[in-house]
Short mmCIF file of C-alpha atoms in Angstrom, two decimals:
data_model
loop_
_atom_site.label_atom_id
_atom_site.label_comp_id
_atom_site.label_asym_id
_atom_site.label_seq_id
_atom_site.Cartn_x
_atom_site.Cartn_y
_atom_site.Cartn_z
CA MET A 1 -7.41 -2.59 -0.50
CA SER A 2 -4.31 -1.86 1.58
CA VAL A 3 -0.81 -2.86 0.41
CA GLY A 4 2.65 -3.18 1.97
CA TRP A 5 4.81 -0.23 3.03
CA GLU A 6 7.30 -0.42 0.17
CA GLU A 7 4.64 -1.10 -2.45
CA ALA A 8 2.82 2.05 -1.31
CA GLY A 9 6.03 4.11 -1.45
CA TRP A 10 6.81 4.28 2.28
CA GLU A 11 9.86 3.19 4.29
CA ARG A 12 8.86 1.06 7.29
CA VAL A 13 10.59 2.39 10.44
CA ALA A 14 8.87 0.18 13.05
CA ALA A 15 5.65 -1.82 13.35
CA GLY A 16 2.83 0.43 12.19
CA VAL A 17 5.19 3.37 11.62
CA GLY A 18 6.73 4.59 8.37
CA ARG A 19 7.97 7.59 6.51
CA CYS A 20 8.76 8.78 3.00
CA ARG A 21 11.29 11.27 1.65
CA LEU A 22 9.63 13.72 -0.67
CA PRO A 23 11.37 14.99 -3.81
CA VAL A 24 12.98 18.40 -4.42
CA TRP A 25 13.50 19.45 -0.77
CA ASP A 26 14.03 15.92 0.61
CA CYS A 27 11.43 16.63 3.27
CA THR A 28 10.19 13.73 5.40
CA ALA A 29 6.54 12.84 5.96
CA GLY A 30 5.64 10.22 8.56
CA LEU A 31 2.72 7.86 9.01
CA VAL A 32 1.50 6.16 12.19
CA VAL A 33 -1.25 3.56 11.74
CA GLY A 34 -3.63 2.35 14.41
CA THR A 35 -6.77 0.23 14.15
CA ASP A 36 -9.06 3.26 14.56
CA ALA A 37 -7.06 6.23 13.29
CA VAL A 38 -4.18 7.23 11.01
CA LEU A 39 -1.74 10.03 11.85
CA LEU A 40 0.29 11.84 9.19
CA VAL A 41 3.36 13.77 10.35
CA ASP A 42 3.86 16.80 8.07
CA ALA A 43 1.98 17.38 4.85
CA GLY A 44 4.38 18.33 2.08
CA SER A 45 5.20 21.52 0.20
CA SER A 46 2.13 22.09 -1.98
CA LEU A 47 -1.46 21.00 -2.45
CA ALA A 48 -0.36 18.57 -5.16
CA GLU A 49 2.27 17.02 -2.92
CA GLY A 50 -0.25 16.76 -0.09
CA ALA A 51 -2.64 15.00 -2.45
CA ARG A 52 0.05 12.49 -3.40
CA LEU A 53 0.75 11.85 0.28
CA ARG A 54 -2.96 11.36 0.95
CA ALA A 55 -3.25 8.87 -1.91
CA ALA A 56 -0.16 6.95 -0.75
CA ALA A 57 -1.44 6.79 2.84
CA GLU A 58 -4.86 5.60 1.71
CA ARG A 59 -3.28 3.00 -0.56
CA LEU A 60 -1.27 1.66 2.36
CA THR A 61 -4.00 1.67 4.99
CA GLY A 62 -7.24 1.47 3.01
CA ARG A 63 -8.50 4.34 5.22
CA ARG A 64 -8.36 8.12 5.32
CA VAL A 65 -5.90 10.14 7.39
CA THR A 66 -7.67 11.24 10.58
CA HIS A 67 -4.92 13.39 12.17
CA VAL A 68 -2.15 15.60 10.77
CA ALA A 69 0.68 16.78 13.05
CA LEU A 70 2.76 19.71 11.76
CA THR A 71 6.27 19.63 13.23
CA HIS A 72 6.95 23.31 12.47
CA PRO A 73 5.58 26.12 10.30
CA HIS A 74 7.82 25.98 7.22
CA PHE A 75 6.37 25.71 3.73
CA ASP A 76 7.88 22.34 2.81
CA HIS A 77 6.18 20.74 5.84
CA VAL A 78 2.75 22.43 5.90
CA LEU A 79 1.50 23.61 2.51
CA GLY A 80 -0.15 20.28 1.66
CA ALA A 81 -2.28 20.26 4.82
CA ALA A 82 -5.44 21.67 3.24
CA VAL A 83 -6.07 18.53 1.18
CA PHE A 84 -6.74 16.44 4.30
CA ALA A 85 -10.38 17.42 4.63
CA GLY A 86 -11.92 16.35 7.92
CA ALA A 87 -8.60 15.52 9.57
CA GLU A 88 -7.69 17.00 12.94
CA VAL A 89 -4.69 19.25 12.29
CA LEU A 90 -2.34 19.80 15.24
CA GLY A 91 0.59 22.12 15.75
CA ALA A 92 2.64 23.60 18.56
CA ALA A 93 1.20 26.52 20.50
CA GLY A 94 1.33 29.71 18.45
CA THR A 95 0.70 28.21 15.04
CA GLN A 96 -2.94 29.32 14.96
CA ALA A 97 -1.96 32.97 15.17
CA LEU A 98 0.90 32.44 12.72
CA PHE A 99 -1.39 30.99 10.05
CA ALA A 100 -4.34 33.28 10.68
CA PRO A 101 -5.84 34.70 7.45
CA GLY A 102 -4.35 38.08 6.62
CA GLY A 103 -1.48 37.62 9.05
CA ARG A 104 2.17 38.29 8.35
CA GLY A 105 2.94 34.63 8.95
CA ARG A 106 1.04 33.56 5.85
CA GLU A 107 2.83 36.11 3.68
CA ALA A 108 6.20 35.02 5.07
CA LEU A 109 5.28 31.40 4.32
CA ARG A 110 4.39 32.25 0.71
CA ALA A 111 7.52 34.35 0.21
CA ASP A 112 9.76 31.62 1.64
CA ALA A 113 8.20 29.00 -0.63
CA VAL A 114 8.76 31.15 -3.72
CA ALA A 115 12.31 32.06 -2.67
CA ASN A 116 13.08 28.34 -2.42
CA GLY A 117 11.76 27.59 -5.89
CA LEU A 118 8.06 26.77 -5.55
CA ASP A 119 5.99 28.17 -8.42
CA PRO A 120 4.42 31.46 -7.21
CA ARG A 121 0.96 30.40 -8.34
CA LEU A 122 1.18 27.10 -6.47
CA ALA A 123 2.56 28.83 -3.38
CA ALA A 124 -0.27 31.38 -3.33
CA GLU A 125 -2.87 28.65 -3.91
CA ALA A 126 -1.59 26.55 -0.99
CA VAL A 127 -1.27 29.50 1.40
CA ASP A 128 -4.79 30.69 0.56
CA ALA A 129 -6.14 27.21 1.32
CA LEU A 130 -4.17 26.76 4.53
CA ALA A 131 -6.29 26.74 7.67
CA PRO A 132 -4.79 27.34 11.13
CA ALA A 133 -4.17 24.20 13.17
CA ARG A 134 -7.43 23.17 14.81
CA HIS A 135 -5.67 22.14 17.99
CA GLU A 136 -2.51 23.54 19.54
CA VAL A 137 -0.20 21.52 21.74
CA THR A 138 1.25 23.11 24.86
CA GLY A 139 3.42 20.63 26.70
CA GLY A 140 2.16 17.29 25.39
CA ARG A 141 -0.89 15.56 24.01
CA GLU A 142 -1.41 11.83 23.60
CA LEU A 143 -3.39 10.38 20.70
CA ASP A 144 -4.94 6.92 21.00
CA LEU A 145 -4.97 5.56 17.45
CA GLY A 146 -6.47 2.19 18.41
CA GLY A 147 -5.12 -1.31 18.82
CA GLY A 148 -2.60 -0.23 21.42
CA ARG A 149 -1.01 2.29 19.04
CA ARG A 150 -0.36 5.64 20.70
CA ALA A 151 1.42 8.80 19.65
CA LEU A 152 2.63 11.53 22.00
CA LEU A 153 2.84 15.01 20.52
CA ALA A 154 5.27 17.18 22.46
CA ALA A 155 6.05 20.88 22.10
CA VAL A 156 9.83 20.72 22.48
CA GLY A 157 10.86 24.10 21.05
CA PRO A 158 11.77 26.76 20.50
CA GLY A 159 14.76 25.72 18.45
CA HIS A 160 14.62 25.43 14.67
CA THR A 161 11.55 27.68 14.92
CA GLY A 162 9.45 29.13 17.69
CA HIS A 163 6.88 26.36 17.24
CA ASP A 164 8.65 22.97 17.12
CA LEU A 165 6.56 19.84 17.67
CA ALA A 166 7.96 16.31 18.02
CA VAL A 167 6.00 13.07 17.73
CA LEU A 168 6.96 10.05 19.84
CA VAL A 169 5.54 6.66 18.92
CA PRO A 170 6.25 4.21 21.78
CA GLY A 171 7.26 0.69 20.77
CA ASP A 172 10.20 -1.61 20.26
CA PRO A 173 11.89 0.40 18.96
CA ALA A 174 10.30 3.73 19.81
CA VAL A 175 10.24 6.25 16.95
CA VAL A 176 10.64 10.02 17.29
CA PHE A 177 9.69 12.33 14.42
CA CYS A 178 11.96 15.33 14.97
CA GLY A 179 11.02 17.81 12.26
CA ASP A 180 13.94 20.03 11.32
CA LEU A 181 15.32 20.12 14.83
CA VAL A 182 17.42 17.27 13.42
CA GLU A 183 18.73 17.03 9.85
CA GLU A 184 20.87 14.24 8.44
CA SER A 185 21.31 15.21 4.78
CA GLY A 186 23.04 18.50 5.64
CA PRO A 187 23.71 20.88 8.52
CA PRO A 188 20.60 22.09 10.38
CA GLN A 189 19.32 25.33 8.85
CA ALA A 190 18.80 28.35 11.10
CA GLY A 191 16.52 30.92 9.49
CA PRO A 192 15.24 34.21 10.87
CA ASP A 193 12.62 32.43 12.99
CA ALA A 194 15.15 30.13 14.71
CA ALA A 195 15.99 30.37 18.41
CA PRO A 196 19.66 29.29 18.36
CA SER A 197 20.30 29.70 22.08
CA HIS A 198 17.43 27.29 22.84
CA TRP A 199 18.08 24.74 20.09
CA PRO A 200 20.49 22.43 21.99
CA ALA A 201 18.02 22.22 24.88
CA ALA A 202 15.29 21.23 22.43
CA LEU A 203 17.47 18.31 21.30
CA ASP A 204 17.96 17.33 24.92
CA ARG A 205 14.17 17.15 25.21
CA LEU A 206 14.03 14.94 22.09
CA LEU A 207 16.53 12.56 23.67
CA GLU A 208 14.52 12.50 26.90
CA LEU A 209 11.43 11.61 24.89
CA GLY A 210 12.92 8.77 22.88
CA GLY A 211 15.81 7.47 24.97
CA GLU A 212 18.92 5.67 23.82
CA ASP A 213 17.28 2.94 21.75
CA ALA A 214 14.77 5.00 19.74
CA ARG A 215 14.93 5.61 16.02
CA TYR A 216 15.00 9.35 15.29
CA VAL A 217 13.43 10.54 12.03
CA PRO A 218 14.90 13.88 10.87
CA GLY A 219 13.02 16.45 8.88
CA HIS A 220 15.50 15.83 6.04
CA GLY A 221 17.68 12.79 5.49
CA ALA A 222 18.07 9.23 6.73
CA VAL A 223 16.80 7.83 10.03
CA VAL A 224 19.40 8.26 12.80
CA ASP A 225 20.11 7.10 16.35
CA ALA A 226 20.50 8.84 19.70
CA ALA A 227 24.26 9.20 19.24
CA PHE A 228 23.70 11.21 16.05
CA VAL A 229 21.20 13.50 17.79
CA ARG A 230 23.59 14.02 20.68
CA ALA A 231 26.47 14.83 18.32
CA GLN A 232 24.29 17.31 16.45
CA ARG A 233 23.26 18.85 19.75
CA ASP A 234 26.93 19.38 20.68
CA ALA A 235 27.73 20.79 17.23
CA LEU A 236 24.85 23.28 17.50
CA ALA A 237 25.97 24.30 20.98
CA ASP A 238 29.45 25.02 19.61
CA ARG A 239 28.07 26.76 16.51
CA PHE A 240 25.85 29.10 18.51
CA GLY A 241 28.05 29.50 21.57
CA VAL A 242 25.71 27.76 23.99
CA SER A 243 27.28 26.31 27.12
CA ARG A 244 26.80 22.56 27.59
#
């Protein structure tokens, strides 16, 4: 039997749309619920965390997750994906090659997880179980979740990584899941796979997607508005010496 958003451990962002902030790395996972399908946005940092997300989503909806969208290929957002058996896993173009068995991307993912404090055994277990995204998004792809609920997946990077995917859920208000292109709980982190010179333009694309009245869900931290995204865009342009 399904329950309410708060009872199931989710924060309601808009009708049929919610998110939760996961412990340790304060990573956001999102949920978009239609009458025919359920979309999870990001899958947590380990198989155990993915399993907890799956249980929470099923408790809320009374149904299984049918689609998983990965906003970018960092361990705290993807290592729980393998527990969603049968779900259609989607990522930005290039993630299939990055996660291919035996590839350097998988080793980098494991090493990053361990360097950030994940138990080495759990990191290796999750990386070994990780399958490449079944479907890659180049440009945009719309999902019809049923009952008038739609989600648009848009490849808006590079920026935070070379493979940034945003999820727009139209409505009143619209909701945009930003991944780590936007962070509220601290300054955006630019690792070795970031594309700093392209990052401000990626935020411009987020703003074009959602518009002025949307609610923007960062990869880490509280839900923000368009003004926050625009201010972060300007700060990144100054930080990386990108002309506005």
